[in-house]
């Protein structure tokens, strides 16, 4: 086993991978001026081994390896994993970093598979630990007409599917979307997106391949494009994810890397197993973001001179209650966790989905509260070039002072503006609604996970509804 440095992680990305961004082929994602910030952000999952070794490094039979890949066997293992995810997210300004998602996929494979496929997944997990690799996960198919199952789509490539096979490999064609980190990960793990029936057999596929595999093409989203100064964009100038449309143009996958090969009965269980861990990850990586909302509200109220107003205290109290509710539900998911298949600890799905739903359902109201406390300068304030000019700066310092000097106030407002009102804020708003599953998906899992029998029986007794044969 090994632990790579952040520098070694960056060097590993220089492999000729097929990445396209804003109409051009990217020769080197590490050096590209618009992508290097995302690489630096993801490198935090390597540098944390130095800054927080007690959390980020664990010991195996053959030596030290990344704690992100430690398979949870107990509730305490899950609690420690949650702390690791929260810590690395705090270093990344409340945004997921990299290794969290790939390890979620590994745990799902190890829990949901059986027989020879499980052995292949175990061998792959060991391979990842030995090389300290970073994994991206491609799960969401582009789906086409969502009222139709995969086999009834007008274009079969709208769901990833098997198109050929030989003794050593399968060949796949199609596309996945919303693939975070694909352009700056070492390998790509593919999972099914949904439950499937017998007629969808060719679409029930899961595997892992290096990102530089021939035929794999990544089309990176241009959100947060352009050069950014740290006065106007204190968050998005330093933290960014690369999201891609991930196209498989007749990609050949060796069979020792194929974990699910046209077994539709396992597509749904594998997809749900991933969701169990991925939403647990989501709840924990969002905790620093909730702290940011509360801390920003408190500071900007003070800087604007309104912190003693009753309505302001009420709004901040509401933000605190929202943040602590999500945190408490996340902790409950570990307390109620239980051993799953093959002895892998499973976060409680009811608590996890309730936590994620509570976060997503309340996020936009929380942002609106923060914007209310901040004021209109979120969008009408000066730019970085203005602040850099000595003559203009003197004017700004005079007229934009509040309960604190103008620079302190403007930097706080720009921090909040970047988080809420600009394109990074829009990205965070979409993530809150759709990342790790939509609100509807979370409500569906809540309903599936809750057993109403105890509550129904209690009401039946209280209301004397159990009349027997009468």
Coordinates of C-alpha atoms in Angstrom, one line a residue:
X1 CA 0.0 0.0 0.0
X2 CA 1.0 3.6 -0.5
X3 CA 0.0 7.1 0.2
X4 CA 0.5 9.5 -2.6
X5 CA 1.3 13.2 -2.2
X6 CA -0.8 16.0 -3.8
X7 CA 2.1 16.5 -6.2
X8 CA 2.0 12.8 -7.2
X9 CA -1.7 13.0 -7.7
X10 CA -1.4 15.9 -10.0
X11 CA 1.4 14.2 -12.1
X12 CA -0.9 11.1 -12.4
X13 CA -3.4 13.2 -14.4
X14 CA -1.0 13.8 -17.2
X15 CA -1.9 10.8 -19.3
X16 CA -3.4 12.1 -22.6
X17 CA -7.0 11.8 -21.4
X18 CA -9.7 13.1 -23.8
X19 CA -11.1 16.2 -22.2
X20 CA -13.0 19.0 -24.0
X21 CA -13.7 22.4 -22.5
X22 CA -15.4 25.4 -24.1
X23 CA -15.0 24.1 -27.6
X24 CA -11.4 22.9 -27.4
X25 CA -9.4 19.9 -26.5
X26 CA -7.5 20.3 -23.2
X27 CA -4.0 18.9 -23.5
X28 CA -3.2 19.0 -19.8
X29 CA -5.9 19.5 -17.1
X30 CA -3.2 20.3 -14.5
X31 CA -1.8 23.3 -16.4
X32 CA -5.0 24.6 -18.0
X33 CA -5.7 28.0 -16.4
X34 CA -9.4 27.4 -16.1
X35 CA -9.2 23.8 -14.8
X36 CA -6.2 23.9 -12.5
X37 CA -8.2 25.4 -9.6
X38 CA -10.4 22.3 -9.6
X39 CA -7.3 20.1 -9.5
X40 CA -6.0 22.1 -6.6
X41 CA -9.3 21.7 -4.8
X42 CA -9.4 18.0 -5.3
X43 CA -5.7 17.7 -4.2
X44 CA -7.0 18.5 -0.7
X45 CA -8.0 14.8 -0.3
X46 CA -4.2 14.0 -0.6
X47 CA -2.8 16.9 1.5
X48 CA -5.2 16.0 4.3
X49 CA -3.0 12.9 5.0
X50 CA -0.4 15.4 6.2
X51 CA -2.6 17.9 7.9
X52 CA -4.9 15.4 9.7
X53 CA -3.3 12.0 9.6
X54 CA -5.3 10.9 12.6
X55 CA -8.4 11.0 10.4
X56 CA -7.1 10.5 6.9
X57 CA -4.7 7.6 7.3
X58 CA -5.5 4.1 8.5
X59 CA -3.5 0.9 8.8
X60 CA -4.1 -2.3 6.9
X61 CA -2.4 -5.7 6.9
X62 CA 0.3 -4.5 4.5
X63 CA 0.7 -0.9 5.7
X64 CA -0.9 2.6 5.7
X65 CA -3.6 3.6 3.3
X66 CA -6.2 6.3 2.8
X67 CA -8.9 6.2 5.4
X68 CA -11.4 7.3 2.7
X69 CA -11.3 3.7 1.5
X70 CA -11.6 2.0 4.9
X71 CA -14.6 -0.3 4.7
X72 CA -17.0 0.6 7.5
X73 CA -17.8 -2.4 9.8
X74 CA -19.2 -0.7 12.8
X75 CA -21.2 2.4 13.8
X76 CA -18.0 3.9 15.0
X77 CA -16.4 3.4 11.6
X78 CA -19.2 5.4 10.1
X79 CA -18.9 8.1 12.7
X80 CA -15.2 8.5 12.0
X81 CA -15.9 8.5 8.2
X82 CA -18.4 11.3 8.7
X83 CA -15.8 13.3 10.7
X84 CA -13.2 12.8 7.9
X85 CA -15.7 13.9 5.2
X86 CA -16.7 17.0 7.2
X87 CA -13.1 17.9 7.8
X88 CA -12.0 17.7 4.2
X89 CA -15.1 19.6 3.2
X90 CA -14.2 22.4 5.7
X91 CA -10.8 22.6 4.0
X92 CA -12.7 22.9 0.7
X93 CA -15.0 25.7 1.8
X94 CA -18.1 23.4 2.2
X95 CA -17.7 21.7 -1.1
X96 CA -17.1 18.0 -1.7
X97 CA -13.4 17.3 -2.7
X98 CA -12.9 14.0 -4.5
X99 CA -12.3 10.6 -2.8
X100 CA -15.6 10.7 -1.0
X101 CA -17.7 9.7 -4.0
X102 CA -15.5 7.0 -5.3
X103 CA -15.3 5.3 -1.9
X104 CA -19.1 5.4 -1.7
X105 CA -19.2 3.4 -5.0
X106 CA -16.7 0.9 -3.7
X107 CA -18.7 0.2 -0.6
X108 CA -21.8 -0.2 -2.7
X109 CA -20.1 -2.8 -4.9
X110 CA -18.7 -4.7 -1.9
X111 CA -22.1 -4.8 -0.2
X112 CA -24.5 -5.5 -3.2
X113 CA -22.5 -8.0 -5.3
X114 CA -22.1 -11.7 -4.9
X115 CA -20.0 -14.6 -6.2
X116 CA -17.3 -13.9 -8.8
X117 CA -18.4 -10.3 -9.2
X118 CA -17.9 -9.7 -5.5
X119 CA -14.3 -11.1 -5.7
X120 CA -13.6 -8.8 -8.6
X121 CA -14.9 -5.9 -6.6
X122 CA -12.7 -6.9 -3.6
X123 CA -9.6 -7.1 -5.9
X124 CA -10.4 -3.7 -7.3
X125 CA -10.8 -2.2 -3.8
X126 CA -7.4 -3.5 -2.9
X127 CA -5.9 -2.1 -6.2
X128 CA -7.3 1.3 -5.4
X129 CA -6.0 1.2 -1.8
X130 CA -2.5 0.0 -3.0
X131 CA -2.3 2.8 -5.5
X132 CA -4.1 5.5 -3.5
X133 CA -6.2 6.3 -6.6
X134 CA -8.9 8.9 -7.0
X135 CA -12.1 7.6 -8.5
X136 CA -15.0 9.5 -10.2
X137 CA -18.4 7.9 -10.4
X138 CA -20.6 7.8 -13.5
X139 CA -24.1 6.8 -12.6
X140 CA -26.7 9.1 -14.1
X141 CA -27.6 8.2 -17.7
X142 CA -28.7 11.0 -20.0
X143 CA -32.1 9.1 -20.1
X144 CA -33.7 10.7 -23.1
X145 CA -37.5 10.4 -22.7
X146 CA -37.9 9.8 -19.0
X147 CA -41.3 8.2 -19.4
X148 CA -39.7 5.3 -21.2
X149 CA -37.4 2.5 -19.9
X150 CA -33.9 2.1 -21.4
X151 CA -34.9 -0.5 -24.0
X152 CA -37.7 1.6 -25.4
X153 CA -35.7 4.8 -26.1
X154 CA -35.7 6.0 -29.7
X155 CA -31.9 6.1 -29.5
X156 CA -30.4 3.2 -27.5
X157 CA -27.3 5.2 -26.6
X158 CA -29.3 7.4 -24.3
X159 CA -28.5 4.8 -21.6
X160 CA -25.1 3.2 -21.4
X161 CA -25.3 -0.3 -22.7
X162 CA -23.3 -3.3 -23.9
X163 CA -22.9 -3.6 -27.7
X164 CA -20.3 -6.3 -28.1
X165 CA -18.4 -9.0 -26.2
X166 CA -15.4 -11.3 -26.7
X167 CA -13.6 -13.7 -24.4
X168 CA -11.6 -11.0 -22.6
X169 CA -13.9 -7.9 -22.7
X170 CA -17.2 -6.2 -23.2
X171 CA -17.7 -3.1 -25.3
X172 CA -20.0 -0.3 -24.1
X173 CA -21.6 2.7 -25.8
X174 CA -23.7 5.6 -24.5
X175 CA -23.2 8.5 -22.1
X176 CA -23.5 9.5 -18.5
X177 CA -24.1 13.1 -17.2
X178 CA -23.4 15.1 -14.0
X179 CA -20.1 13.2 -13.6
X180 CA -18.2 15.1 -11.0
X181 CA -14.3 14.9 -11.0
X182 CA -14.2 12.8 -14.1
X183 CA -11.6 15.0 -15.8
X184 CA -9.3 15.1 -12.7
X185 CA -9.7 11.5 -11.3
X186 CA -7.5 8.5 -12.0
X187 CA -10.3 6.0 -12.7
X188 CA -14.0 6.0 -13.5
X189 CA -16.4 3.7 -11.8
X190 CA -19.7 3.1 -13.7
X191 CA -22.9 2.2 -11.8
X192 CA -26.4 1.5 -13.0
X193 CA -28.8 4.5 -12.7
X194 CA -32.0 2.7 -11.8
X195 CA -33.9 -0.5 -11.3
X196 CA -34.2 -2.5 -14.6
X197 CA -36.4 -5.3 -16.0
X198 CA -35.4 -8.3 -18.1
X199 CA -35.8 -6.3 -21.4
X200 CA -33.2 -3.8 -20.1
X201 CA -30.6 -6.6 -19.7
X202 CA -27.9 -4.9 -21.9
X203 CA -28.1 -1.7 -19.8
X204 CA -27.5 -3.4 -16.4
X205 CA -23.7 -2.9 -16.4
X206 CA -21.1 -1.8 -13.9
X207 CA -17.3 -1.6 -14.3
X208 CA -14.2 0.5 -13.7
X209 CA -11.7 1.9 -16.2
X210 CA -8.8 4.4 -16.3
X211 CA -9.9 7.8 -17.4
X212 CA -7.4 7.7 -20.3
X213 CA -9.1 4.5 -21.8
X214 CA -9.5 4.8 -25.6
X215 CA -13.0 5.9 -26.6
X216 CA -13.8 7.7 -23.3
X217 CA -14.5 11.4 -23.9
X218 CA -15.2 14.0 -21.3
X219 CA -17.1 17.2 -22.1
X220 CA -16.6 19.5 -19.1
X221 CA -19.3 22.1 -18.1
X222 CA -18.3 25.7 -18.4
X223 CA -19.9 26.9 -15.2
X224 CA -17.8 29.4 -13.3
X225 CA -15.6 30.0 -16.4
X226 CA -13.3 33.0 -16.7
X227 CA -10.6 34.6 -14.7
X228 CA -11.6 35.5 -11.1
X229 CA -10.0 37.9 -8.6
X230 CA -10.1 37.0 -4.9
X231 CA -11.7 40.3 -3.9
X232 CA -15.0 39.6 -5.8
X233 CA -14.8 35.8 -5.8
X234 CA -13.2 34.7 -2.6
X235 CA -14.7 31.2 -2.8
X236 CA -15.0 30.4 -6.5
X237 CA -11.5 31.7 -7.3
X238 CA -10.1 28.9 -5.2
X239 CA -12.7 26.1 -5.2
X240 CA -14.3 24.4 -8.2
X241 CA -15.5 21.0 -9.3
X242 CA -15.3 19.7 -12.9
X243 CA -18.6 18.3 -14.1
X244 CA -18.8 16.4 -17.4
X245 CA -20.9 14.7 -20.0
X246 CA -19.1 11.4 -20.1
X247 CA -19.3 9.7 -23.5
X248 CA -18.4 6.0 -24.1
X249 CA -17.7 5.7 -27.8
X250 CA -17.4 1.9 -28.1
X251 CA -15.2 1.6 -25.0
X252 CA -13.6 -1.8 -24.4
X253 CA -13.7 -3.0 -20.8
X254 CA -11.6 -6.0 -19.6
X255 CA -13.8 -8.5 -17.9
X256 CA -11.8 -8.5 -14.7
X257 CA -13.0 -4.9 -14.4
X258 CA -16.6 -5.7 -15.0
X259 CA -18.6 -6.0 -11.8
X260 CA -22.2 -6.3 -13.2
X261 CA -22.6 -7.8 -16.7
X262 CA -26.2 -7.8 -17.9
X263 CA -27.9 -8.9 -14.6
X264 CA -30.9 -6.5 -14.4
X265 CA -32.1 -7.9 -11.1
X266 CA -29.0 -6.4 -9.4
X267 CA -29.2 -3.0 -11.1
X268 CA -31.6 -1.5 -8.6
X269 CA -30.0 -3.0 -5.4
X270 CA -26.6 -1.7 -6.5
X271 CA -27.9 1.8 -7.4
X272 CA -29.6 2.0 -4.0
X273 CA -26.6 0.7 -2.1
X274 CA -24.6 3.5 -3.6
X275 CA -27.2 6.0 -2.6
X276 CA -27.1 4.8 1.0
X277 CA -23.4 5.8 1.3
X278 CA -23.5 8.8 -1.1
X279 CA -26.3 10.6 0.8
X280 CA -24.5 9.9 4.1
X281 CA -21.4 11.6 2.5
X282 CA -23.7 14.4 1.3
X283 CA -25.0 15.2 4.8
X284 CA -21.5 15.3 6.2
X285 CA -19.9 17.4 3.5
X286 CA -22.7 19.9 3.7
X287 CA -22.1 20.6 7.4
X288 CA -19.3 23.1 6.8
X289 CA -21.6 24.8 4.3
X290 CA -24.3 25.1 7.0
X291 CA -21.7 26.6 9.3
X292 CA -20.8 29.1 6.6
X293 CA -24.4 30.2 6.3
X294 CA -24.8 30.7 10.1
X295 CA -21.3 32.4 10.5
X296 CA -21.9 34.7 7.5
X297 CA -25.3 35.8 8.8
X298 CA -23.9 36.6 12.2
X299 CA -21.0 38.5 10.9
X300 CA -22.8 40.5 8.2
X301 CA -25.5 41.5 10.7
X302 CA -22.7 42.8 13.0
X303 CA -20.9 44.6 10.1
X304 CA -24.2 46.2 8.9
X305 CA -24.9 47.4 12.5
X306 CA -28.2 45.4 12.8
X307 CA -27.2 42.5 15.0
X308 CA -29.3 43.7 18.0
X309 CA -32.6 43.9 16.1
X310 CA -35.2 41.4 17.2
X311 CA -36.0 40.2 13.7
X312 CA -32.3 39.6 13.0
X313 CA -31.8 37.5 16.1
X314 CA -34.9 35.5 15.1
X315 CA -33.5 34.9 11.6
X316 CA -30.2 33.8 12.9
X317 CA -31.9 31.5 15.4
X318 CA -33.8 29.9 12.5
X319 CA -30.5 29.3 10.6
X320 CA -29.0 27.7 13.7
X321 CA -32.0 25.4 14.1
X322 CA -31.8 24.4 10.4
X323 CA -28.1 23.6 10.6
X324 CA -28.3 21.7 13.8
X325 CA -31.3 19.7 12.6
X326 CA -29.3 18.4 9.6
X327 CA -26.3 17.7 11.9
X328 CA -28.4 15.8 14.4
X329 CA -30.1 13.7 11.7
X330 CA -26.7 12.9 10.2
X331 CA -25.5 11.7 13.6
X332 CA -28.7 9.7 14.0
X333 CA -27.8 7.8 10.8
X334 CA -24.7 6.4 12.4
X335 CA -26.4 5.7 15.8
X336 CA -29.1 3.7 13.9
X337 CA -26.7 2.1 11.4
X338 CA -26.7 -1.7 11.1
X339 CA -24.6 -4.4 9.5
X340 CA -25.5 -4.9 5.9
X341 CA -24.7 -7.7 3.4
X342 CA -21.1 -9.1 3.8
X343 CA -20.7 -7.3 7.2
X344 CA -20.5 -3.8 5.7
X345 CA -22.1 -1.2 8.0
X346 CA -25.1 0.5 6.4
X347 CA -26.1 4.0 7.5
X348 CA -29.8 4.1 8.5
X349 CA -31.6 5.0 5.3
X350 CA -34.5 6.7 7.0
X351 CA -32.3 9.1 8.9
X352 CA -29.9 9.6 6.0
X353 CA -32.7 10.5 3.6
X354 CA -34.5 12.6 6.1
X355 CA -31.3 14.5 6.8
X356 CA -30.6 15.1 3.1
X357 CA -34.2 16.1 2.4
X358 CA -34.1 18.5 5.3
X359 CA -31.0 20.1 4.0
X360 CA -32.2 20.4 0.4
X361 CA -35.7 21.5 1.3
X362 CA -34.4 24.3 3.6
X363 CA -31.4 25.5 1.7
X364 CA -33.1 28.1 -0.5
X365 CA -34.9 29.6 2.4
X366 CA -31.6 29.8 4.3
X367 CA -29.9 31.5 1.4
X368 CA -32.8 34.0 1.2
X369 CA -32.4 34.8 4.9
X370 CA -28.7 35.4 4.5
X371 CA -29.3 37.6 1.4
X372 CA -31.9 39.5 3.4
X373 CA -29.4 40.2 6.2
X374 CA -26.6 41.2 3.8
X375 CA -28.5 43.7 1.6
X376 CA -28.4 44.9 -2.0
X377 CA -24.6 45.4 -2.1
X378 CA -24.4 41.7 -2.9
X379 CA -25.0 42.8 -6.5
X380 CA -24.4 46.6 -6.6
X381 CA -21.0 46.7 -4.9
X382 CA -17.6 47.6 -6.5
X383 CA -15.3 45.3 -8.3
X384 CA -11.8 44.2 -7.7
X385 CA -10.3 46.6 -10.2
X386 CA -12.1 49.5 -8.4
X387 CA -10.7 48.4 -5.1
X388 CA -7.2 48.1 -6.6
X389 CA -7.2 51.7 -7.8
X390 CA -6.0 54.1 -5.0
X391 CA -8.2 57.0 -6.0
X392 CA -11.4 55.0 -6.4
X393 CA -10.6 53.0 -3.2
X394 CA -10.5 56.2 -1.2
X395 CA -14.1 57.0 -2.3
X396 CA -15.2 53.4 -1.6
X397 CA -13.7 53.4 1.9
X398 CA -15.6 56.6 2.7
X399 CA -19.0 55.6 1.5
X400 CA -19.1 51.9 2.1
X401 CA -18.1 51.9 5.7
X402 CA -20.6 50.5 8.2
X403 CA -20.3 49.4 11.8
X404 CA -16.8 48.2 10.6
X405 CA -14.4 49.7 8.0
X406 CA -15.4 49.4 4.4
X407 CA -12.8 46.8 3.4
X408 CA -14.0 44.4 6.1
X409 CA -17.6 44.9 5.2
X410 CA -17.1 44.7 1.4
X411 CA -15.0 41.5 1.7
X412 CA -17.8 39.9 3.8
X413 CA -20.4 41.0 1.3
X414 CA -18.4 39.6 -1.6
X415 CA -18.0 36.3 0.2
X416 CA -21.7 36.1 0.7
X417 CA -22.4 37.3 -2.9
X418 CA -20.0 34.6 -4.3
X419 CA -21.8 32.0 -2.2
X420 CA -25.4 33.1 -3.0
X421 CA -25.9 35.6 -5.8
X422 CA -23.3 34.8 -8.5
X423 CA -22.7 31.7 -10.6
X424 CA -21.1 29.8 -7.9
X425 CA -24.1 30.5 -5.7
X426 CA -26.4 29.2 -8.6
X427 CA -24.3 26.1 -8.8
X428 CA -24.7 25.5 -5.0
X429 CA -28.5 26.1 -5.3
X430 CA -28.7 23.4 -8.1
X431 CA -26.6 21.0 -6.0
X432 CA -28.8 21.5 -3.0
X433 CA -31.8 20.4 -5.1
X434 CA -30.4 17.7 -7.3
X435 CA -27.0 16.4 -6.1
X436 CA -27.0 13.0 -4.5
X437 CA -30.6 12.6 -5.6
X438 CA -33.6 14.9 -6.0
X439 CA -36.1 15.9 -3.4
X440 CA -38.5 13.4 -4.9
X441 CA -35.9 10.6 -4.8
X442 CA -35.3 11.3 -1.1
X443 CA -39.0 11.3 -0.2
X444 CA -39.4 8.0 -2.0
X445 CA -36.6 6.5 0.1
X446 CA -38.0 8.0 3.3
X447 CA -41.4 6.3 2.5
X448 CA -39.7 3.0 1.6
X449 CA -37.6 3.0 4.8
X450 CA -40.3 3.9 7.3
X451 CA -42.3 1.0 8.7
X452 CA -45.7 2.4 9.7
X453 CA -46.8 -0.8 11.6
X454 CA -45.9 0.5 15.1
X455 CA -47.6 3.8 14.6
X456 CA -50.7 2.2 13.0
X457 CA -51.0 -0.4 15.8
X458 CA -50.7 2.3 18.4
X459 CA -53.5 4.4 16.8
X460 CA -55.6 1.2 16.4
X461 CA -55.4 0.5 20.1
X462 CA -56.1 4.1 21.1
X463 CA -59.1 4.5 18.8
X464 CA -60.5 1.0 19.6
X465 CA -60.4 0.2 15.9
X466 CA -59.5 -3.5 16.4
X467 CA -63.0 -4.9 16.4
X468 CA -62.1 -8.4 15.3
X469 CA -64.9 -10.4 13.7
X470 CA -67.5 -7.7 14.7

